[in-house]
């Protein structure tokens, strides 16, 4: 029942791994390292509570890594996620994006928006070279009031599923 520093190596027909850190009742509890394979290409390093990632840590897989806060093994709180194609910073709740996010893609596209259940939902903007959209999103599409610039012309109005439904003028010039 005491906190002990040590390690456990485990092998089974389906899993092999290593846990290293502080243990309580034979599970990680406190700062530690847990790897699900002995090649150490899949691991979590950080705080644990009763064997689950809980608190600040880093989750690493062969195709991504995530720095941030965890709760019950899920991303929960502020986090930074990176793959070969993109960098993402935002707020997670129970493993899903729920809050303000910024996405930066290797092809130069930048997106800043509110996210709900992993999809753009609320106010935000997209910059893609000379083109940009500033406005409302729903289900990761232009939905609501917004302004789109195609590199030559501005179009403001009401959008639904990325299509302009009604062109509107949001601001008028004063004095003509």
Coordinates of N, CA, C and O in Angstrom, one line a residue, residues 24-127:
X24 N 1.6 2.3 -6.5 CA 0.8 2.1 -5.3 C -0.1 0.9 -5.6 O -0.8 0.9 -6.7
X25 N -0.1 -0.1 -4.8 CA -0.9 -1.3 -5.1 C -0.6 -1.9 -6.4 O -1.5 -2.3 -7.2
X26 N 0.7 -1.9 -6.8 CA 1.2 -2.5 -8.0 C 0.8 -1.8 -9.3 O 0.8 -2.4 -10.4
X27 N 0.2 -0.6 -9.3 CA -0.1 0.2 -10.5 C 0.6 1.5 -10.4 O 0.8 2.1 -9.3
X28 N 0.9 2.1 -11.6 CA 1.5 3.4 -11.6 C 0.7 4.4 -10.8 O -0.5 4.5 -11.1
X29 N 1.3 5.2 -9.9 CA 0.6 6.2 -9.2 C 1.6 7.3 -8.8 O 2.4 7.1 -7.9
X30 N 1.6 8.4 -9.6 CA 2.6 9.4 -9.4 C 3.3 9.6 -10.7 O 2.7 9.2 -11.8
X31 N 4.5 10.1 -10.7 CA 5.2 10.3 -12.0 C 5.7 9.0 -12.5 O 6.3 8.2 -11.7
X32 N 5.6 8.8 -13.8 CA 6.0 7.5 -14.4 C 6.0 7.5 -15.9 O 5.8 8.4 -16.6
X33 N 6.4 6.3 -16.4 CA 6.5 6.0 -17.8 C 5.8 4.6 -18.1 O 6.1 3.7 -17.3
X34 N 5.0 4.6 -19.1 CA 4.3 3.4 -19.5 C 4.5 3.2 -21.0 O 4.1 4.0 -21.7
X35 N 5.0 2.0 -21.4 CA 5.1 1.7 -22.8 C 4.4 0.4 -23.1 O 4.5 -0.6 -22.3
X36 N 3.6 0.4 -24.1 CA 2.9 -0.8 -24.5 C 3.6 -1.7 -25.5 O 3.1 -2.7 -25.9
X37 N 4.9 -1.4 -25.8 CA 5.7 -2.3 -26.6 C 7.1 -2.1 -26.2 O 7.5 -1.0 -25.7
X38 N 7.9 -3.1 -26.3 CA 9.3 -3.0 -25.9 C 10.2 -2.3 -26.9 O 11.4 -2.1 -26.6
X39 N 9.7 -1.8 -28.0 CA 10.4 -1.0 -28.9 C 10.4 0.5 -28.5 O 11.1 1.3 -29.0
X40 N 9.5 0.8 -27.5 CA 9.4 2.1 -26.9 C 9.0 3.2 -28.0 O 9.4 4.3 -27.9
X41 N 8.2 2.8 -29.0 CA 7.6 3.7 -29.9 C 6.2 4.1 -29.6 O 5.7 5.0 -30.2
X42 N 5.6 3.5 -28.6 CA 4.3 3.8 -28.1 C 4.4 3.9 -26.6 O 4.6 2.9 -25.9
X43 N 4.3 5.2 -26.0 CA 4.5 5.3 -24.6 C 3.8 6.6 -24.1 O 3.4 7.5 -24.9
X44 N 3.6 6.6 -22.8 CA 3.1 7.8 -22.1 C 4.0 8.1 -21.0 O 4.4 7.2 -20.2
X45 N 4.4 9.3 -20.9 CA 5.4 9.7 -19.8 C 4.7 10.9 -19.1 O 4.3 11.9 -19.7
X46 N 4.5 10.8 -17.8 CA 3.9 11.9 -17.1 C 3.3 11.4 -15.8 O 3.8 10.4 -15.1
X47 N 2.2 12.1 -15.3 CA 1.6 11.7 -14.1 C 0.5 10.7 -14.3 O -0.2 10.7 -15.3
X48 N 0.4 9.8 -13.3 CA -0.6 8.7 -13.3 C -1.3 8.7 -12.0 O -0.8 9.0 -10.9
X49 N -2.6 8.3 -12.0 CA -3.4 8.1 -10.8 C -4.0 6.7 -11.0 O -4.8 6.5 -12.0
X50 N -3.7 5.8 -10.1 CA -4.2 4.4 -10.1 C -4.1 3.8 -11.5 O -5.0 3.2 -12.0
X51 N -3.0 3.9 -12.1 CA -2.7 3.3 -13.4 C -3.1 4.0 -14.7 O -2.8 3.6 -15.8
X52 N -3.9 5.1 -14.5 CA -4.3 5.9 -15.7 C -3.6 7.2 -15.8 O -3.3 7.9 -14.8
X53 N -3.3 7.6 -17.0 CA -2.7 9.0 -17.2 C -3.6 10.0 -16.7 O -4.8 10.1 -17.0
X54 N -3.1 10.8 -15.8 CA -3.9 11.8 -15.1 C -3.0 13.0 -14.7 O -2.1 12.8 -13.8
X55 N -3.1 14.1 -15.3 CA -2.2 15.3 -15.1 C -1.4 15.6 -16.3 O -1.8 15.1 -17.4
X56 N -0.3 16.3 -16.2 CA 0.4 16.7 -17.4 C 1.3 15.5 -17.8 O 1.9 14.8 -17.0
X57 N 1.4 15.4 -19.2 CA 2.3 14.3 -19.7 C 2.4 14.4 -21.2 O 2.0 15.3 -21.8
X58 N 3.1 13.4 -21.8 CA 3.3 13.3 -23.2 C 2.9 11.9 -23.6 O 3.3 10.9 -23.0
X59 N 2.1 11.9 -24.7 CA 1.7 10.6 -25.3 C 2.4 10.5 -26.6 O 2.2 11.4 -27.5
X60 N 3.1 9.4 -26.9 CA 3.8 9.3 -28.1 C 3.4 8.0 -28.8 O 3.3 6.9 -28.2
X61 N 3.2 8.1 -30.1 CA 2.9 7.0 -31.0 C 3.8 7.2 -32.3 O 4.3 8.3 -32.5
X62 N 3.9 6.2 -33.1 CA 4.8 6.3 -34.2 C 4.4 7.5 -35.2 O 5.3 8.1 -35.8
X63 N 3.1 7.8 -35.3 CA 2.7 8.8 -36.2 C 2.3 10.2 -35.6 O 1.9 11.1 -36.3
X64 N 2.4 10.3 -34.3 CA 2.1 11.6 -33.6 C 2.6 11.6 -32.2 O 3.0 10.6 -31.6
X65 N 2.6 12.8 -31.6 CA 2.8 13.0 -30.2 C 1.9 14.1 -29.7 O 1.5 15.0 -30.4
X66 N 1.6 14.0 -28.4 CA 0.7 15.0 -27.8 C 1.2 15.3 -26.4 O 1.4 14.5 -25.6
X67 N 1.5 16.6 -26.3 CA 1.9 17.2 -24.9 C 0.6 17.8 -24.3 O -0.1 18.5 -25.0
X68 N 0.4 17.6 -23.1 CA -0.7 18.3 -22.5 C -1.2 17.6 -21.2 O -0.6 16.8 -20.6
X69 N -2.5 18.0 -20.9 CA -3.1 17.5 -19.7 C -4.0 16.3 -20.1 O -4.6 16.2 -21.1
X70 N -4.0 15.3 -19.1 CA -4.8 14.1 -19.3 C -5.6 13.9 -18.0 O -5.3 14.3 -16.9
X71 N -6.7 13.1 -18.2 CA -7.6 12.7 -17.2 C -8.2 11.4 -17.5 O -8.8 11.2 -18.6
X72 N -8.0 10.4 -16.7 CA -8.5 9.0 -16.9 C -8.1 8.5 -18.3 O -8.9 8.0 -19.0
X73 N -6.8 8.7 -18.6 CA -6.2 8.3 -19.9 C -6.7 9.0 -21.1 O -6.3 8.7 -22.2
X74 N -7.5 10.0 -21.0 CA -8.0 10.9 -22.1 C -7.3 12.2 -22.1 O -7.0 12.8 -21.0
X75 N -7.1 12.8 -23.3 CA -6.6 14.2 -23.4 C -7.7 15.0 -22.7 O -8.9 14.9 -23.1
X76 N -7.4 15.9 -21.8 CA -8.4 16.7 -21.1 C -7.7 17.9 -20.5 O -7.0 17.8 -19.5
X77 N -8.0 19.0 -21.1 CA -7.3 20.3 -20.8 C -6.5 20.8 -22.0 O -6.7 20.4 -23.1
X78 N -5.6 21.7 -21.7 CA -4.8 22.3 -22.8 C -3.8 21.2 -23.3 O -3.2 20.5 -22.6
X79 N -3.7 21.2 -24.7 CA -2.8 20.3 -25.3 C -2.2 20.8 -26.6 O -2.8 21.6 -27.2
X80 N -1.1 20.2 -27.0 CA -0.4 20.4 -28.2 C -0.2 19.1 -28.9 O 0.4 18.2 -28.3
X81 N -0.6 19.0 -30.1 CA -0.6 17.7 -30.9 C 0.1 17.9 -32.2 O -0.1 19.0 -32.8
X82 N 1.0 17.0 -32.6 CA 1.8 17.2 -33.8 C 1.9 15.9 -34.5 O 2.2 14.8 -33.9
X83 N 1.7 16.0 -35.9 CA 2.0 14.9 -36.8 C 2.9 15.4 -37.8 O 3.4 16.6 -37.8
X84 N 3.3 14.6 -38.8 CA 4.1 15.1 -39.9 C 3.4 16.1 -40.8 O 4.0 16.9 -41.4
X85 N 2.1 16.1 -40.8 CA 1.3 17.1 -41.6 C 0.8 18.3 -40.9 O 0.5 19.3 -41.6
X86 N 0.6 18.3 -39.6 CA 0.0 19.4 -38.9 C 0.5 19.6 -37.5 O 1.0 18.6 -36.9
X87 N 0.2 20.8 -37.0 CA 0.4 21.1 -35.6 C -0.9 21.7 -35.1 O -1.5 22.5 -35.7
X88 N -1.3 21.2 -33.9 CA -2.6 21.6 -33.3 C -2.4 22.0 -31.9 O -1.8 21.2 -31.1
X89 N -3.0 23.1 -31.5 CA -3.0 23.5 -30.1 C -4.4 23.9 -29.7 O -5.1 24.6 -30.4
X90 N -4.9 23.4 -28.5 CA -6.2 23.7 -28.1 C -6.6 23.0 -26.8 O -5.8 22.5 -26.1
X91 N -7.9 23.1 -26.6 CA -8.5 22.6 -25.3 C -9.3 21.3 -25.6 O -10.2 21.3 -26.5
X92 N -9.0 20.3 -24.8 CA -9.7 19.0 -25.0 C -10.6 18.7 -23.8 O -10.2 19.2 -22.6
X93 N -11.6 18.0 -24.0 CA -12.5 17.5 -22.9 C -12.8 16.0 -23.2 O -13.3 15.7 -24.3
X94 N -12.4 15.1 -22.3 CA -12.7 13.7 -22.4 C -12.2 13.2 -23.8 O -12.9 12.4 -24.4
X95 N -11.1 13.6 -24.2 CA -10.5 13.1 -25.5 C -10.8 13.8 -26.7 O -10.2 13.6 -27.8
X96 N -11.9 14.6 -26.7 CA -12.3 15.3 -27.9 C -12.0 16.8 -27.8 O -11.9 17.4 -26.7
X97 N -11.7 17.4 -29.0 CA -11.5 18.9 -29.0 C -12.8 19.6 -28.6 O -13.8 19.3 -29.2
X98 N -12.7 20.4 -27.6 CA -13.9 21.2 -27.1 C -13.3 22.5 -26.5 O -13.1 22.6 -25.4
X99 N -13.2 23.5 -27.4 CA -12.7 24.8 -27.0 C -12.0 25.5 -28.1 O -12.2 25.2 -29.3
X100 N -11.2 26.5 -27.8 CA -10.4 27.2 -28.8 C -9.3 26.4 -29.4 O -8.5 25.8 -28.6
X101 N -9.1 26.4 -30.7 CA -8.0 25.6 -31.3 C -7.3 26.4 -32.4 O -8.0 27.3 -33.0
X102 N -6.1 26.1 -32.6 CA -5.3 26.6 -33.8 C -4.7 25.4 -34.5 O -4.1 24.6 -33.8
X103 N -4.9 25.4 -35.8 CA -4.4 24.3 -36.6 C -3.4 24.9 -37.6 O -3.8 25.9 -38.3
X104 N -2.2 24.4 -37.7 CA -1.3 24.8 -38.7 C -0.8 23.6 -39.6 O -0.3 22.6 -39.0
X105 N -1.1 23.7 -40.9 CA -0.7 22.6 -41.8 C 0.5 22.9 -42.5 O 0.9 24.0 -42.8
X106 N 1.3 21.8 -42.9 CA 2.5 22.0 -43.7 C 2.3 22.7 -45.0 O 3.3 23.3 -45.5
X107 N 1.1 22.6 -45.6 CA 0.9 23.3 -46.9 C 0.6 24.8 -46.7 O 0.3 25.4 -47.7
X108 N 0.7 25.3 -45.5 CA 0.6 26.7 -45.3 C -0.8 27.2 -44.8 O -1.0 28.3 -44.4
X109 N -1.8 26.2 -44.8 CA -3.1 26.6 -44.3 C -3.1 26.8 -42.8 O -2.5 26.0 -42.0
X110 N -3.7 27.8 -42.3 CA -3.8 28.1 -40.9 C -5.3 28.3 -40.5 O -6.0 29.0 -41.2
X111 N -5.8 27.6 -39.5 CA -7.2 27.7 -39.0 C -7.2 28.0 -37.5 O -6.5 27.4 -36.8
X112 N -8.0 29.0 -37.2 CA -8.2 29.3 -35.8 C -9.7 29.3 -35.6 O -10.4 30.1 -36.3
X113 N -10.2 28.5 -34.6 CA -11.6 28.5 -34.4 C -12.0 27.8 -33.1 O -11.2 27.2 -32.5
X114 N -13.3 28.0 -32.8 CA -13.9 27.2 -31.7 C -14.1 25.8 -32.2 O -14.5 25.6 -33.4
X115 N -14.0 24.8 -31.4 CA -14.2 23.5 -31.7 C -15.2 22.8 -30.7 O -15.1 23.1 -29.5
X116 N -16.1 22.0 -31.2 CA -17.0 21.3 -30.3 C -17.1 19.9 -30.8 O -17.4 19.6 -32.0
X117 N -16.9 19.0 -29.9 CA -16.9 17.5 -30.2 C -16.0 17.2 -31.4 O -16.3 16.4 -32.3
X118 N -14.8 17.9 -31.5 CA -13.8 17.6 -32.5 C -14.1 18.2 -33.9 O -13.3 18.0 -34.8
X119 N -15.1 19.1 -34.0 CA -15.4 19.8 -35.3 C -15.4 21.3 -35.1 O -15.8 21.7 -34.0
X120 N -15.0 22.0 -36.1 CA -15.1 23.5 -36.0 C -16.6 23.9 -35.8 O -17.4 23.5 -36.6
X121 N -16.8 24.7 -34.8 CA -18.2 25.0 -34.4 C -18.2 26.3 -33.7 O -17.8 26.3 -32.5
X122 N -18.6 27.4 -34.3 CA -18.5 28.7 -33.7 C -17.7 29.7 -34.6 O -17.6 29.5 -35.8
X123 N -17.2 30.7 -34.0 CA -16.4 31.7 -34.7 C -15.0 31.2 -35.0 O -14.4 30.5 -34.2
X124 N -14.5 31.7 -36.2 CA -13.1 31.3 -36.5 C -12.7 31.9 -37.9 O -13.5 32.6 -38.5
X125 N -11.5 31.5 -38.3 CA -11.0 31.9 -39.6 C -10.1 30.9 -40.2 O -9.5 30.1 -39.4
X126 N -10.0 30.9 -41.5 CA -9.1 30.1 -42.3 C -8.3 31.0 -43.2 O -8.8 31.8 -43.9
X127 N -7.0 30.8 -43.2 CA -6.1 31.5 -44.1 C -5.4 30.4 -45.0 O -4.8 29.5 -44.5

